[in-house]
Coordinates of C-alpha atoms in Angstrom, one line a residue:
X907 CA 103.4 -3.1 232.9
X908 CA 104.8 -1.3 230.2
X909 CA 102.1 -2.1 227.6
X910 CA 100.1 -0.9 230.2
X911 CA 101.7 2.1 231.2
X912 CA 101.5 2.7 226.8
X913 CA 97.8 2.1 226.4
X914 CA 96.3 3.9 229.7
X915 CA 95.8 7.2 227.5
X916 CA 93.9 5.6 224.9
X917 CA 92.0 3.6 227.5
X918 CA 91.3 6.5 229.5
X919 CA 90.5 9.1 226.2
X920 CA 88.0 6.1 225.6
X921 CA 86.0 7.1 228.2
X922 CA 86.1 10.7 228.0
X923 CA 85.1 10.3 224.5
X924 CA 81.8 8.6 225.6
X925 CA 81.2 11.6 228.2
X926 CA 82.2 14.5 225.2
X927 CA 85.4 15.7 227.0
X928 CA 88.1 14.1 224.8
X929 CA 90.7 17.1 223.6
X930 CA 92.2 15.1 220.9
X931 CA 89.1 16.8 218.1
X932 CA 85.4 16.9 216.9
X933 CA 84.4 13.1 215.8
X934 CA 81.0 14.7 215.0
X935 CA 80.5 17.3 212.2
X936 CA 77.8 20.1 213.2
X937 CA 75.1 20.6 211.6
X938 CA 74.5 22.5 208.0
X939 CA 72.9 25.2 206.5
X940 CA 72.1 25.4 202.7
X941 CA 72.5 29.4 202.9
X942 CA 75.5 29.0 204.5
X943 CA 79.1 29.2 203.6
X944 CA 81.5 26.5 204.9
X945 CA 85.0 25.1 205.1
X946 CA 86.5 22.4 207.3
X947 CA 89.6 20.4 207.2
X948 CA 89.2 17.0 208.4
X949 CA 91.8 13.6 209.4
X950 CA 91.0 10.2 209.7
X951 CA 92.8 7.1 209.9
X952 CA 94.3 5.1 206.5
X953 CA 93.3 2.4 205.7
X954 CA 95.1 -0.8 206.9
X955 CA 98.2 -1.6 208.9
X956 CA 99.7 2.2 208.8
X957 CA 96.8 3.9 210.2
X958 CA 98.2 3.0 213.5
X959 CA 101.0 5.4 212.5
X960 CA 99.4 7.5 210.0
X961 CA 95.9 9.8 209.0
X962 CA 94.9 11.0 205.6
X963 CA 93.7 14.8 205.8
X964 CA 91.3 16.6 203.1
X965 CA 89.4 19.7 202.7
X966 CA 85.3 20.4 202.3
X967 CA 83.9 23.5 201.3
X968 CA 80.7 24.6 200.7
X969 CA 79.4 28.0 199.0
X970 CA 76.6 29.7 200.3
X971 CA 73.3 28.3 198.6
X972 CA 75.0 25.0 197.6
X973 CA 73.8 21.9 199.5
X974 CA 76.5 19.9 198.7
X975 CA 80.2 19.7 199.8
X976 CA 83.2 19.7 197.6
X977 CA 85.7 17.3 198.5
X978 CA 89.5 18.2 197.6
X979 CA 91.9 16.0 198.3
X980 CA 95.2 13.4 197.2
X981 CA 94.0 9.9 196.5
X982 CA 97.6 8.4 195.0
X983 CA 96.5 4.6 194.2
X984 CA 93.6 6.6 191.9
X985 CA 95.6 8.6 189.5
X986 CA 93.9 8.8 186.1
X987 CA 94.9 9.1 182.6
X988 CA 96.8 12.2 183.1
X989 CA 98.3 11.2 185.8
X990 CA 96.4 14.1 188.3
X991 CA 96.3 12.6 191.8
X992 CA 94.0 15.6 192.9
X993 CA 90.5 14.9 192.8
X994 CA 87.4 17.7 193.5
X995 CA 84.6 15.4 194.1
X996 CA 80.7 16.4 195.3
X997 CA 78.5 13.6 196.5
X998 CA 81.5 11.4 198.1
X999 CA 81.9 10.9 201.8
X1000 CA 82.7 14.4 204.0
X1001 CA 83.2 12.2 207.2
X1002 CA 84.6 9.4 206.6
X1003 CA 87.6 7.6 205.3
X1004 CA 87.2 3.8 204.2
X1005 CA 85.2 3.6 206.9
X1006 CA 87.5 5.1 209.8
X1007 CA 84.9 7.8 211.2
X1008 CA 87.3 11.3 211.0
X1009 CA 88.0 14.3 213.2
X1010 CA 87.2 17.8 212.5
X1011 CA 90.3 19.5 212.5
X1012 CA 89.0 23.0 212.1
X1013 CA 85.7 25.0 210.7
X1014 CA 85.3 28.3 209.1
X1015 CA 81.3 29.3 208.6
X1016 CA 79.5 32.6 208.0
X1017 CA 79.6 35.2 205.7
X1018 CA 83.4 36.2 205.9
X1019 CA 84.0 32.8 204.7
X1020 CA 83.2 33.1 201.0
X1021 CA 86.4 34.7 200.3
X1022 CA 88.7 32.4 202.1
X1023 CA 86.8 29.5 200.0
X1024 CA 88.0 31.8 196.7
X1025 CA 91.5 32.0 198.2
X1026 CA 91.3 28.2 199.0
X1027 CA 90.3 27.7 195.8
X1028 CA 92.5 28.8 193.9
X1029 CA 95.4 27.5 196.1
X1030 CA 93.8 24.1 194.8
X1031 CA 93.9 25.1 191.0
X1032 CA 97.9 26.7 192.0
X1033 CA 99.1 23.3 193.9
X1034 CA 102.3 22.4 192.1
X1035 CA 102.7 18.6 193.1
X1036 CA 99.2 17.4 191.6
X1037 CA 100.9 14.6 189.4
X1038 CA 103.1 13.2 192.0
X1039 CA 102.8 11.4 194.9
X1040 CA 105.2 9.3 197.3
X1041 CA 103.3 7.7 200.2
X1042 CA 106.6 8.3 202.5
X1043 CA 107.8 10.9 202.8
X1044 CA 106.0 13.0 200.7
X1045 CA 104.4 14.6 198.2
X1046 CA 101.4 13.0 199.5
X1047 CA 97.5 14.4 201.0
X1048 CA 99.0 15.6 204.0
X1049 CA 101.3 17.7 202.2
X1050 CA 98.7 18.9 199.6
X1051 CA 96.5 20.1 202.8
X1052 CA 99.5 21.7 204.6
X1053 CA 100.2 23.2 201.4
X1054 CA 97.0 25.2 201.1
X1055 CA 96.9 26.0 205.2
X1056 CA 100.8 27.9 203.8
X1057 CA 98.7 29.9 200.9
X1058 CA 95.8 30.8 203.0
X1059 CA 96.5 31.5 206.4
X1060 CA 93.8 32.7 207.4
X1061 CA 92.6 29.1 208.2
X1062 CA 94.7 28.7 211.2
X1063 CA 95.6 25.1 210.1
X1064 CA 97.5 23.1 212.6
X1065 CA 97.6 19.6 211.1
X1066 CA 98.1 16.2 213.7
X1067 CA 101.4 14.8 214.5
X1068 CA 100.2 11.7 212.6
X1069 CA 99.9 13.8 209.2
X1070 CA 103.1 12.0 208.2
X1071 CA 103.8 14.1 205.2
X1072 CA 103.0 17.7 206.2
X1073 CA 106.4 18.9 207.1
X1074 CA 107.5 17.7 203.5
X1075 CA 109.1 20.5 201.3
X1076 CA 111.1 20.4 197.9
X1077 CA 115.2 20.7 198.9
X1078 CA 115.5 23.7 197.6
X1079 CA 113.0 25.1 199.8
X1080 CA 114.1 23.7 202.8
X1081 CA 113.3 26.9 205.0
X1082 CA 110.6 28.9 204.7
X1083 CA 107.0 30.0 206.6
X1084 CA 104.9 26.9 208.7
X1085 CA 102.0 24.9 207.2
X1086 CA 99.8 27.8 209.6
X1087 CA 100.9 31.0 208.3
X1088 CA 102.4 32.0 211.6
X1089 CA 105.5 30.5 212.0
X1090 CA 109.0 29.6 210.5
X1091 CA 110.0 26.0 209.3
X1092 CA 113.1 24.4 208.0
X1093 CA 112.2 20.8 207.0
X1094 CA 114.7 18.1 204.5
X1095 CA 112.4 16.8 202.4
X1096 CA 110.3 15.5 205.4
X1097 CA 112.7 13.5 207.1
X1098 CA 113.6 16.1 209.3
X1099 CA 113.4 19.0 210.6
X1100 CA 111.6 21.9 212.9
X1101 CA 109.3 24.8 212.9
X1102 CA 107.7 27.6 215.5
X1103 CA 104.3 29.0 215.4
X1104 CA 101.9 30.5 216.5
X1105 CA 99.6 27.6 215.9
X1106 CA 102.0 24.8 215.4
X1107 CA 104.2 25.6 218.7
X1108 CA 107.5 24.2 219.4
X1109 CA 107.2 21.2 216.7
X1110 CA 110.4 18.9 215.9
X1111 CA 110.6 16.2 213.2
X1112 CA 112.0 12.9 212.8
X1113 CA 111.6 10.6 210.3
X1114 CA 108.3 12.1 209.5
X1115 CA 107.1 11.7 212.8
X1116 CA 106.1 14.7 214.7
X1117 CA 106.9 15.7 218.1
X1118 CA 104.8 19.3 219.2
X1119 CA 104.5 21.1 222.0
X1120 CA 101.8 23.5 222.2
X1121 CA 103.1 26.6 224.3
X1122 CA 99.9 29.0 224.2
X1123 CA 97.5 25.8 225.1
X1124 CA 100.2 24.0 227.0
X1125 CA 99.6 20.6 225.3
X1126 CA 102.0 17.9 224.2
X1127 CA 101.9 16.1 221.1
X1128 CA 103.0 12.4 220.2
X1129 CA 103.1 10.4 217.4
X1130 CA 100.7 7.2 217.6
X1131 CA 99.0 8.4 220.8
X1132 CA 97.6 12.2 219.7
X1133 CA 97.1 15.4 221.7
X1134 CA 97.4 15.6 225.8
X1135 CA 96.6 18.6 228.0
X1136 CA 100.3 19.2 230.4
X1137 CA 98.2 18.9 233.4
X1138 CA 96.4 15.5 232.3
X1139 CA 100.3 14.1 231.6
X1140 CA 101.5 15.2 235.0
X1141 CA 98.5 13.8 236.7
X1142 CA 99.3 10.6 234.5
X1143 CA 102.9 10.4 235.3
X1144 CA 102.5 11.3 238.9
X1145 CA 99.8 8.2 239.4
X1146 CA 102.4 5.7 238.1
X1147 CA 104.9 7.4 240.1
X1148 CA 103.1 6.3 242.9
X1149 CA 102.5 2.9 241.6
X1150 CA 106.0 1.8 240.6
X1151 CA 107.2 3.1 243.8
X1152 CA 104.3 0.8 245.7
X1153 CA 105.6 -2.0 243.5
X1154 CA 109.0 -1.6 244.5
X1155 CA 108.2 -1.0 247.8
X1156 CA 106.8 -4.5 248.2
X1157 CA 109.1 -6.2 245.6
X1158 CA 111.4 -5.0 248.3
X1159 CA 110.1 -6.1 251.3
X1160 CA 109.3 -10.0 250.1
X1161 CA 113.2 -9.7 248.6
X1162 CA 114.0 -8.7 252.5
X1163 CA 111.8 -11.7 254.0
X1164 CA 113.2 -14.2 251.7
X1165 CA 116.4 -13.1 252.6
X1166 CA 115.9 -13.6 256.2
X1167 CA 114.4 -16.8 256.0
X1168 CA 117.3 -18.1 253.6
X1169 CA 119.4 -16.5 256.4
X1170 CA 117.9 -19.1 259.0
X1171 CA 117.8 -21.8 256.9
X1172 CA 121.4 -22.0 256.6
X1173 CA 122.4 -20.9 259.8
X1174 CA 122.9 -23.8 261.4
X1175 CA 124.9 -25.2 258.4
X1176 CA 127.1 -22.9 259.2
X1177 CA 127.6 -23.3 262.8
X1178 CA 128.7 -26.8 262.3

């Protein structure tokens, strides 16, 4: 029962996946324009046992007339001569992570976008952790793209609770602005910590993991099982309110009965 009571989101977000109403992001990138300037951050699941637990995050932008997307992101396991572990790539996979199919975490597109793609950019060129990386609990991809979300706010970034690595920040700057732009964070060195936002929320963190709830869309966030609308988690704890109570309720009533019969069953034993 209580594997079941665990797995009935994912089951159910199954299904509204198939039908388009699943909350949790965009699976399917829109369309593109060659004449048309782009940005999106995306997330998808590592590779192996830990993507249970854990997603790899990266930014795409493309400049207006260009038909290809630049790729920026930290790939630790490929660090080259000089020991960079941020690659800017064209012609590699926008979508997709080793094969785990990735959500669109947020898209910028029109003219107004060219100079938040300069300002990106150059947050990029600026990033200070480019030769290290630590897998847990940072410096890592999640803290490169939470990084550049803090230089350019304009992007709005709110990164998943399974971004293990986002909340990371250098000791001495345990306290400062959120990954968004619009809030306030106080994080030691990613093991724990909290922040307020306009975008993040109410967001607390332990052991990299992140707990958020979402006060202007009044959603809750978990680590391993995503994003849930309030209403869909009352409705969801209110149904299996009703079902443990049935249970009981008849777990009860056989306990009654086979107390009764064990009753008779002995009674006359005991007249004697």
């Amino acid at each position: 029962m209580v594997i079941l009571f665990l797995y009935t989101p994912k089951l159910f977000n199954s299904g509204l996946d198939a039908i388009g109403l699943n909350w949790q992001g965009q699976e399917t990138s829109p369309p593109v324009k060659v004449d048309e300037a782009i940005i999106r951050v995306y997330a998808a699941r590592t590779w192996g046992a830990k993507g249970v637990l854990a997603v790899h995050s990266w930014i795409a932008m493309k400049r207006t007339g260009s038909a290809d997307f630049e790729v920026s992101q930290i790939i630790g396991w490929r660090q080259d001569r000089r020991g960079n572990v941020l690659f800017r790539e064209t012609g590699v996979p926008v979508d997709s992570w080793w094969g785990n199919p990735a959500t669109l975490l947020l898209e910028h597109r029109g003219e107004d976008v060219a100079s938040i793609i300069d300002k990106v950019d150059a947050a990029i060129k600026a990033y200070p952790w480019s030769k290290e990386y630590t897998l847990y609990p940072g410096p890592n991809s999640n803290t490169f793209v939470a990084w550049i979300g803090l230089q350019v706010p304009e992007l709005g970034l709110d990164l998943p609770s399974k971004a293990i690595g986002k909340d990371w920040r250098p000791f001495e700057n345990s306290l400062g602005r959120s990954a968004s732009g619009s809030g306030v964070q106080v994080s030691f060195l990613g093991f724990i910590g909290t922040s307020i936002g306009f975008e993040e929320g109410l967001e607390v963190n332990v052991l990299g993991l992140s707990f958020e709830l979402d006060l202007f869309d009044l959603a809750l966030e978990l680590p391993l099982f995503g994003r849930y609308p309030i209403w869909y988690l009352m409705c969801y704890l209110a149904v299996w309110y009703f079902l443990v109570r049935k249970w009981i309720r008849v777990k009860s009533r056989q306990y009654a009965k086979s107390s009764k019969q064990t009753v008779r069953n002995t009674w006359p034993d005991s007249v004697s």
